[in-house]
Amino acid sequence: GPPVELGADGASIWAQSCGSLRALLLRPAQGDTSIIVQRVPKTLTQQQLYEEFCHAGFNNAVDLFHLPVDCRKQRNLGFCAVNFRTADLAQRFCQAVPSIRVVAPGAPRTLVATLAQRQGFPAMLGHIVGSITSSPPGGRVQENLPLIFTEEGEPVRFPVPVGVVPPRWEGAGRPSRR
């Protein structure tokens, strides 16, 4: 459908979120910080997977974490996008991934980590915003939105208010699949 216009509330929420993210968006590139994690059991929620990563020693290591969900099936798509604060943390995570075993109904799985095609917080966030704003409304419920954290590890509200498309990303199409 057509983009929803930003009303007074939407514009206010957008401005607050962008203000909170300014430091992350303006941070200089730090090498390869963005990772795609594959083989995620489809029954896990974003919060459950994030907690697994924290238990594995990566608490406060990420600034962006997103486990996309198929809204019709209410299951994740089997992969997640993670942006780490530094390239060193991303590399340590890739080395540790084989030892992170997630337990879900069925057999435990070993995750696989690869470098993301889009690198850095701004590129990952822009891609995620484009895919969320072009997704069905179910993809924009709070528990399906990406987790974003400040440099201090404080959570930040995702900058796309539910049902509102920010002017900068109007017309963003669905990302192509490889």
Coordinates of N, CA, C and O in Angstrom, one line a residue, residues 15-155:
A15 N 12.0 11.5 15.4 CA 13.0 12.5 15.8 C 13.7 12.0 17.1 O 15.0 12.0 17.1
Q16 N 13.0 11.5 18.0 CA 13.6 10.9 19.3 C 14.5 9.7 18.9 O 15.6 9.7 19.4
S17 N 14.0 8.8 18.2 CA 14.8 7.6 17.8 C 16.1 8.0 17.1 O 17.1 7.5 17.4
C18 N 15.9 8.9 16.1 CA 17.1 9.3 15.3 C 18.1 10.0 16.2 O 19.3 9.8 16.0
G19 N 17.6 10.8 17.1 CA 18.5 11.5 18.1 C 19.3 10.5 18.9 O 20.5 10.7 19.1
S20 N 18.7 9.5 19.3 CA 19.4 8.4 20.1 C 20.4 7.6 19.3 O 21.3 7.1 19.8
L21 N 20.1 7.6 18.0 CA 21.0 6.8 17.1 C 22.1 7.6 16.4 O 23.0 7.0 15.8
R22 N 22.1 8.9 16.6 CA 23.1 9.7 15.9 C 24.5 9.2 16.0 O 25.2 9.1 15.1
A23 N 24.9 8.9 17.3 CA 26.3 8.4 17.5 C 26.6 7.2 16.7 O 27.7 7.0 16.1
L24 N 25.6 6.2 16.7 CA 25.8 5.0 15.9 C 25.9 5.2 14.4 O 26.7 4.6 13.7
L25 N 25.0 6.1 13.9 CA 25.0 6.4 12.5 C 26.2 7.1 12.0 O 26.6 7.0 10.8
L26 N 26.8 7.9 12.8 CA 27.9 8.8 12.4 C 29.3 8.1 12.8 O 30.3 8.7 12.4
R27 N 29.2 7.0 13.4 CA 30.5 6.3 13.8 C 31.3 6.0 12.6 O 30.7 5.4 11.7
P28 N 32.6 6.2 12.6 CA 33.4 5.8 11.4 C 33.4 4.3 11.2 O 33.2 3.6 12.1
A29 N 33.5 3.9 9.9 CA 33.6 2.5 9.6 C 34.7 1.8 10.4 O 35.8 2.4 10.5
Q30 N 34.4 0.6 10.9 CA 35.4 -0.1 11.7 C 35.8 -1.4 11.1 O 36.0 -2.4 11.9
G31 N 35.8 -1.6 9.8 CA 36.1 -2.9 9.2 C 34.9 -3.7 9.1 O 33.7 -3.2 9.1
D32 N 35.0 -5.0 9.0 CA 33.9 -5.9 8.9 C 33.3 -6.2 10.2 O 33.8 -7.0 11.0
T33 N 32.1 -5.6 10.4 CA 31.4 -5.7 11.7 C 30.1 -6.4 11.6 O 29.5 -6.7 12.6
S34 N 29.6 -6.6 10.4 CA 28.3 -7.2 10.2 C 28.4 -8.6 9.8 O 29.1 -9.0 8.9
I35 N 27.6 -9.4 10.5 CA 27.6 -10.9 10.3 C 26.2 -11.4 10.1 O 25.2 -10.9 10.6
I36 N 26.0 -12.4 9.2 CA 24.8 -13.1 9.0 C 24.9 -14.5 9.7 O 25.9 -15.2 9.4
V37 N 24.0 -14.8 10.6 CA 24.1 -16.1 11.2 C 23.0 -17.0 10.6 O 21.8 -16.6 10.6
Q38 N 23.4 -18.2 10.1 CA 22.5 -19.1 9.5 C 22.2 -20.3 10.3 O 22.9 -20.6 11.3
R39 N 21.3 -21.1 9.9 CA 20.9 -22.4 10.5 C 20.2 -22.1 11.9 O 20.4 -22.9 12.8
V40 N 19.6 -21.0 12.0 CA 18.9 -20.7 13.3 C 17.6 -21.5 13.3 O 16.8 -21.4 12.3
P41 N 17.3 -22.3 14.4 CA 16.0 -23.0 14.5 C 14.9 -22.0 14.3 O 14.8 -21.0 15.0
K42 N 13.9 -22.3 13.5 CA 12.9 -21.4 13.1 C 11.9 -21.2 14.3 O 11.1 -20.3 14.2
T43 N 11.9 -22.0 15.3 CA 11.0 -21.8 16.5 C 11.6 -20.8 17.5 O 10.8 -20.4 18.4
L44 N 12.8 -20.4 17.4 CA 13.4 -19.5 18.3 C 12.9 -18.1 18.1 O 12.7 -17.7 16.9
T45 N 12.7 -17.3 19.2 CA 12.4 -15.9 19.0 C 13.6 -15.1 19.0 O 14.7 -15.6 19.4
Q46 N 13.5 -13.9 18.6 CA 14.7 -13.0 18.6 C 15.3 -12.8 20.0 O 16.5 -12.9 20.2
Q47 N 14.4 -12.7 21.0 CA 14.9 -12.5 22.4 C 15.7 -13.8 22.8 O 16.7 -13.7 23.5
Q48 N 15.2 -15.0 22.5 CA 15.8 -16.2 22.9 C 17.2 -16.3 22.3 O 18.2 -16.7 22.9
L49 N 17.3 -16.0 21.0 CA 18.6 -16.1 20.3 C 19.6 -15.1 20.8 O 20.7 -15.4 21.0
Y50 N 19.1 -13.9 21.0 CA 20.0 -12.8 21.6 C 20.5 -13.3 23.0 O 21.7 -13.1 23.3
E51 N 19.7 -13.9 23.8 CA 20.1 -14.3 25.1 C 21.1 -15.5 25.0 O 22.1 -15.5 25.8
E52 N 21.0 -16.3 24.0 CA 22.0 -17.4 23.7 C 23.4 -16.7 23.4 O 24.4 -17.2 23.9
F53 N 23.4 -15.7 22.6 CA 24.6 -15.0 22.3 C 25.2 -14.3 23.5 O 26.4 -14.3 23.7
C54 N 24.4 -13.8 24.4 CA 24.9 -13.2 25.6 C 25.5 -14.2 26.5 O 26.6 -14.0 27.1
H55 N 24.8 -15.4 26.7 CA 25.4 -16.5 27.5 C 26.7 -17.0 26.9 O 27.5 -17.5 27.7
A56 N 26.9 -16.8 25.6 CA 28.1 -17.3 25.0 C 29.3 -16.2 25.2 O 30.4 -16.4 24.6
G57 N 29.0 -15.2 25.9 CA 30.0 -14.2 26.1 C 30.0 -12.9 25.3 O 30.9 -12.1 25.3
F58 N 28.9 -12.7 24.5 CA 28.8 -11.6 23.6 C 27.8 -10.6 24.1 O 27.1 -9.9 23.4
N59 N 27.6 -10.5 25.5 CA 26.8 -9.5 26.1 C 27.4 -8.1 25.8 O 28.6 -7.9 26.0
N60 N 26.6 -7.1 25.4 CA 27.1 -5.8 25.1 C 28.1 -5.7 24.0 O 28.9 -4.8 23.9
A61 N 28.1 -6.7 23.1 CA 29.0 -6.7 22.0 C 28.4 -6.2 20.7 O 29.1 -5.9 19.8
V62 N 27.1 -6.1 20.7 CA 26.4 -5.8 19.4 C 25.6 -4.5 19.6 O 25.3 -4.1 20.7
D63 N 25.4 -3.8 18.4 CA 24.6 -2.6 18.4 C 23.3 -2.8 17.6 O 22.4 -2.0 17.7
L64 N 23.3 -3.8 16.8 CA 22.1 -4.1 16.0 C 21.9 -5.6 15.9 O 22.9 -6.3 15.6
F65 N 20.7 -6.1 16.1 CA 20.5 -7.5 16.1 C 19.1 -7.7 15.6 O 18.1 -7.2 16.1
H66 N 18.9 -8.5 14.5 CA 17.6 -8.7 13.9 C 17.4 -10.1 13.4 O 18.2 -10.6 12.6
L67 N 16.4 -10.7 13.9 CA 16.0 -12.1 13.4 C 14.6 -11.9 12.7 O 13.6 -11.8 13.3
P68 N 14.7 -11.9 11.3 CA 13.4 -11.6 10.6 C 12.4 -12.8 10.8 O 12.8 -13.9 11.0
V69 N 11.2 -12.4 10.7 CA 10.1 -13.3 11.0 C 9.1 -13.4 9.8 O 8.8 -12.4 9.2
D70 N 8.7 -14.6 9.5 CA 7.6 -14.8 8.5 C 6.3 -14.6 9.3 O 5.9 -15.4 10.2
C71 N 5.6 -13.5 9.0 CA 4.5 -13.1 9.8 C 3.3 -14.1 9.7 O 2.5 -14.3 10.6
R72 N 3.2 -14.7 8.5 CA 2.1 -15.7 8.3 C 2.3 -16.9 9.2 O 1.4 -17.5 9.8
K73 N 3.5 -17.4 9.2 CA 3.8 -18.6 10.0 C 4.2 -18.4 11.4 O 4.4 -19.3 12.2
Q74 N 4.5 -17.1 11.7 CA 5.0 -16.7 13.1 C 6.2 -17.5 13.5 O 6.3 -18.0 14.6
R75 N 7.1 -17.7 12.5 CA 8.4 -18.3 12.8 C 9.5 -17.4 12.1 O 9.2 -16.7 11.2
N76 N 10.7 -17.6 12.7 CA 11.8 -16.8 12.0 C 12.2 -17.4 10.7 O 11.8 -18.6 10.4
L77 N 13.0 -16.7 9.9 CA 13.4 -17.2 8.6 C 14.6 -18.0 8.6 O 15.1 -18.4 7.5
G78 N 15.2 -18.3 9.7 CA 16.3 -19.2 9.8 C 17.7 -18.5 9.7 O 18.7 -19.2 9.7
F79 N 17.7 -17.2 9.7 CA 18.9 -16.5 9.8 C 18.7 -15.2 10.5 O 17.6 -14.7 10.7
C80 N 19.8 -14.6 11.0 CA 19.7 -13.3 11.7 C 20.9 -12.4 11.2 O 21.9 -12.9 10.8
A81 N 20.7 -11.1 11.3 CA 21.7 -10.1 11.0 C 22.2 -9.5 12.3 O 21.4 -9.1 13.1
V82 N 23.5 -9.4 12.4 CA 24.1 -8.9 13.7 C 25.2 -7.9 13.3 O 26.0 -8.2 12.4
N83 N 25.2 -6.7 13.9 CA 26.3 -5.8 13.7 C 27.0 -5.7 15.1 O 26.4 -5.4 16.1
F84 N 28.3 -5.9 15.1 CA 29.1 -5.8 16.3 C 29.7 -4.5 16.4 O 29.9 -3.8 15.4
R85 N 30.1 -4.1 17.6 CA 30.7 -2.8 17.9 C 32.0 -2.6 17.2 O 32.4 -1.5 16.8
T86 N 32.8 -3.7 17.1 CA 34.1 -3.6 16.4 C 34.3 -4.8 15.6 O 33.7 -5.9 15.7
A87 N 35.3 -4.7 14.6 CA 35.6 -5.8 13.8 C 36.2 -7.0 14.6 O 36.0 -8.1 14.3
D88 N 36.9 -6.6 15.7 CA 37.5 -7.7 16.5 C 36.4 -8.5 17.2 O 36.5 -9.7 17.2
L89 N 35.4 -7.9 17.7 CA 34.3 -8.6 18.3 C 33.6 -9.5 17.3 O 33.2 -10.7 17.6
A90 N 33.4 -9.0 16.0 CA 32.8 -9.8 15.0 C 33.6 -11.0 14.7 O 33.1 -12.1 14.5
Q91 N 34.9 -10.8 14.6 CA 35.8 -12.0 14.3 C 35.8 -13.0 15.4 O 35.8 -14.2 15.2
R92 N 35.8 -12.5 16.7 CA 35.8 -13.4 17.8 C 34.5 -14.2 17.8 O 34.4 -15.4 18.1
F93 N 33.4 -13.5 17.4 CA 32.1 -14.2 17.4 C 32.1 -15.3 16.3 O 31.7 -16.4 16.6
C94 N 32.6 -15.0 15.1 CA 32.7 -16.0 14.0 C 33.5 -17.2 14.5 O 33.2 -18.3 14.1
Q95 N 34.6 -17.0 15.2 CA 35.4 -18.1 15.7 C 34.6 -18.9 16.8 O 34.8 -20.1 16.9
A96 N 33.8 -18.3 17.6 CA 33.0 -18.9 18.7 C 31.7 -19.6 18.2 O 31.2 -20.5 18.9
V97 N 31.2 -19.2 17.1 CA 29.9 -19.7 16.6 C 29.8 -21.2 16.6 O 28.8 -21.8 17.0
P98 N 30.8 -21.9 16.1 CA 30.6 -23.4 16.1 C 30.4 -24.0 17.5 O 29.8 -25.1 17.6
S99 N 30.8 -23.3 18.6 CA 30.6 -23.9 19.9 C 29.3 -23.4 20.5 O 28.9 -23.8 21.6
I100 N 28.6 -22.5 19.8 CA 27.2 -22.0 20.3 C 26.2 -23.0 19.8 O 25.9 -23.0 18.6
R101 N 25.6 -23.8 20.7 CA 24.6 -24.8 20.3 C 23.3 -24.3 20.8 O 23.1 -24.2 22.0
V102 N 22.4 -24.0 19.9 CA 21.0 -23.6 20.3 C 20.1 -24.8 20.4 O 20.2 -25.6 19.5
V103 N 19.3 -24.8 21.5 CA 18.4 -25.9 21.6 C 17.0 -25.5 21.4 O 16.6 -24.5 21.9
A104 N 16.4 -26.2 20.5 CA 15.0 -25.9 20.1 C 14.3 -27.3 19.9 O 15.1 -28.3 19.9
P105 N 13.0 -27.3 19.8 CA 12.4 -28.6 19.5 C 13.1 -29.3 18.3 O 13.4 -28.7 17.3
G106 N 13.4 -30.6 18.6 CA 14.3 -31.3 17.6 C 15.7 -31.4 18.1 O 15.9 -31.1 19.3
A107 N 16.6 -31.6 17.2 CA 18.0 -31.7 17.6 C 18.6 -30.4 17.8 O 18.2 -29.4 17.1
P108 N 19.6 -30.3 18.7 CA 20.4 -29.0 18.8 C 21.1 -28.7 17.5 O 21.4 -29.6 16.7
R109 N 21.3 -27.4 17.2 CA 21.9 -27.1 15.9 C 23.2 -26.3 16.1 O 23.3 -25.5 17.1
T110 N 24.1 -26.4 15.2 CA 25.3 -25.6 15.2 C 25.0 -24.5 14.2 O 24.7 -24.7 13.1
L111 N 25.2 -23.3 14.7 CA 25.0 -22.1 13.8 C 26.2 -21.9 12.9 O 27.3 -22.4 13.2
V112 N 26.0 -21.2 11.8 CA 27.0 -20.8 10.9 C 27.0 -19.3 10.7 O 26.0 -18.7 10.5
A113 N 28.2 -18.7 10.8 CA 28.3 -17.3 10.6 C 29.2 -16.9 9.4 O 30.2 -17.5 9.1
T114 N 28.7 -15.9 8.6 CA 29.4 -15.4 7.5 C 29.3 -13.9 7.5 O 28.4 -13.3 8.1
L115 N 30.3 -13.3 6.8 CA 30.2 -11.8 6.7 C 29.0 -11.4 5.9 O 28.7 -12.0 4.9
A116 N 28.4 -10.3 6.3 CA 27.2 -9.8 5.6 C 27.7 -9.1 4.4 O 28.8 -8.5 4.3
Q117 N 26.8 -9.0 3.4 CA 27.1 -8.3 2.1 C 27.1 -6.8 2.4 O 28.0 -6.1 1.9
R118 N 26.3 -6.3 3.3 CA 26.2 -4.9 3.7 C 27.0 -4.8 5.0 O 26.6 -5.4 6.0
Q119 N 28.0 -3.9 5.1 CA 28.8 -3.8 6.3 C 28.6 -2.5 7.0 O 28.4 -1.4 6.4
G120 N 28.5 -2.6 8.3 CA 28.4 -1.4 9.2 C 27.0 -1.1 9.6 O 26.0 -1.6 9.0
F121 N 26.9 -0.4 10.7 CA 25.6 -0.1 11.3 C 24.6 0.6 10.3 O 23.5 0.2 10.1
P122 N 25.1 1.7 9.7 CA 24.1 2.4 8.8 C 23.6 1.6 7.7 O 22.5 1.6 7.3
A123 N 24.5 0.8 7.0 CA 24.1 0.0 5.9 C 23.1 -1.1 6.3 O 22.2 -1.3 5.6
M124 N 23.4 -1.7 7.5 CA 22.5 -2.8 7.9 C 21.2 -2.2 8.3 O 20.1 -2.8 8.0
L125 N 21.2 -1.1 9.1 CA 19.9 -0.5 9.5 C 19.1 -0.1 8.3 O 17.9 -0.3 8.2
G126 N 19.7 0.6 7.3 CA 19.0 1.0 6.1 C 18.4 -0.2 5.4 O 17.2 -0.1 4.9
H127 N 19.1 -1.3 5.3 CA 18.6 -2.5 4.6 C 17.4 -3.1 5.4 O 16.3 -3.4 4.8
I128 N 17.5 -3.1 6.7 CA 16.4 -3.7 7.6 C 15.2 -2.8 7.5 O 14.1 -3.3 7.4
V129 N 15.4 -1.5 7.6 CA 14.3 -0.5 7.5 C 13.5 -0.7 6.1 O 12.3 -0.8 6.1
G130 N 14.3 -0.9 5.1 CA 13.7 -1.1 3.7 C 12.8 -2.3 3.7 O 11.7 -2.3 3.2
S131 N 13.3 -3.4 4.3 CA 12.6 -4.7 4.3 C 11.4 -4.6 5.2 O 10.3 -5.2 4.9
I132 N 11.5 -4.0 6.3 CA 10.4 -3.9 7.3 C 9.3 -3.0 6.8 O 8.1 -3.3 6.9
T133 N 9.6 -1.9 6.2 CA 8.6 -1.0 5.7 C 7.8 -1.5 4.5 O 6.7 -1.1 4.2
S134 N 8.4 -2.5 3.8 CA 7.7 -3.1 2.7 C 7.1 -4.4 3.1 O 6.5 -5.1 2.2
S135 N 7.2 -4.8 4.3 CA 6.6 -6.1 4.8 C 5.2 -5.9 5.2 O 4.7 -4.7 5.5
P136 N 4.4 -7.0 5.4 CA 3.1 -6.9 5.9 C 3.1 -6.3 7.3 O 4.1 -6.4 8.0
P137 N 2.0 -5.7 7.8 CA 2.0 -5.0 9.1 C 2.5 -5.9 10.3 O 3.1 -5.5 11.2
G138 N 2.3 -7.3 10.2 CA 2.7 -8.2 11.2 C 4.2 -8.1 11.5 O 4.7 -8.5 12.5
G139 N 5.0 -7.7 10.5 CA 6.4 -7.6 10.6 C 6.9 -6.4 11.4 O 8.0 -6.3 11.8
R140 N 5.9 -5.5 11.7 CA 6.2 -4.3 12.4 C 5.7 -4.3 13.9 O 5.7 -3.3 14.5
V141 N 5.4 -5.5 14.4 CA 5.0 -5.5 15.8 C 6.3 -5.5 16.6 O 7.3 -6.0 16.2
Q142 N 6.2 -5.0 17.8 CA 7.4 -4.6 18.6 C 8.4 -5.8 18.7 O 9.6 -5.7 18.6
E143 N 7.8 -7.0 19.0 CA 8.8 -8.2 19.2 C 9.5 -8.6 18.0 O 10.5 -9.4 18.0
N144 N 9.0 -8.2 16.8 CA 9.7 -8.5 15.5 C 10.6 -7.5 15.0 O 11.3 -7.7 14.0
L145 N 10.7 -6.3 15.7 CA 11.5 -5.2 15.3 C 13.0 -5.5 15.8 O 13.1 -6.1 16.8
P146 N 14.0 -5.0 15.1 CA 15.4 -5.2 15.5 C 15.7 -4.7 16.9 O 15.0 -3.7 17.3
L147 N 16.6 -5.3 17.5 CA 17.1 -4.8 18.8 C 18.3 -3.9 18.4 O 19.2 -4.2 17.7
I148 N 18.3 -2.7 19.0 CA 19.4 -1.7 18.8 C 19.8 -1.2 20.2 O 19.0 -1.0 21.1
F149 N 21.2 -1.1 20.3 CA 21.8 -0.7 21.6 C 22.8 0.4 21.4 O 23.5 0.5 20.4
T150 N 22.8 1.4 22.3 CA 23.7 2.5 22.3 C 25.1 1.9 22.6 O 25.3 0.8 23.0
E151 N 26.1 2.8 22.5 CA 27.5 2.5 22.9 C 27.6 1.9 24.3 O 28.4 1.1 24.6
E152 N 26.7 2.4 25.2 CA 26.7 2.0 26.6 C 25.9 0.7 26.8 O 25.7 0.3 27.9
G153 N 25.3 0.2 25.7 CA 24.5 -1.0 25.9 C 23.1 -0.8 26.2 O 22.3 -1.8 26.5
E154 N 22.6 0.4 26.2 CA 21.2 0.7 26.5 C 20.4 0.4 25.3 O 20.7 0.9 24.2
P155 N 19.2 -0.2 25.4 CA 18.3 -0.4 24.3 C 17.7 0.9 23.7 O 17.5 1.8 24.5

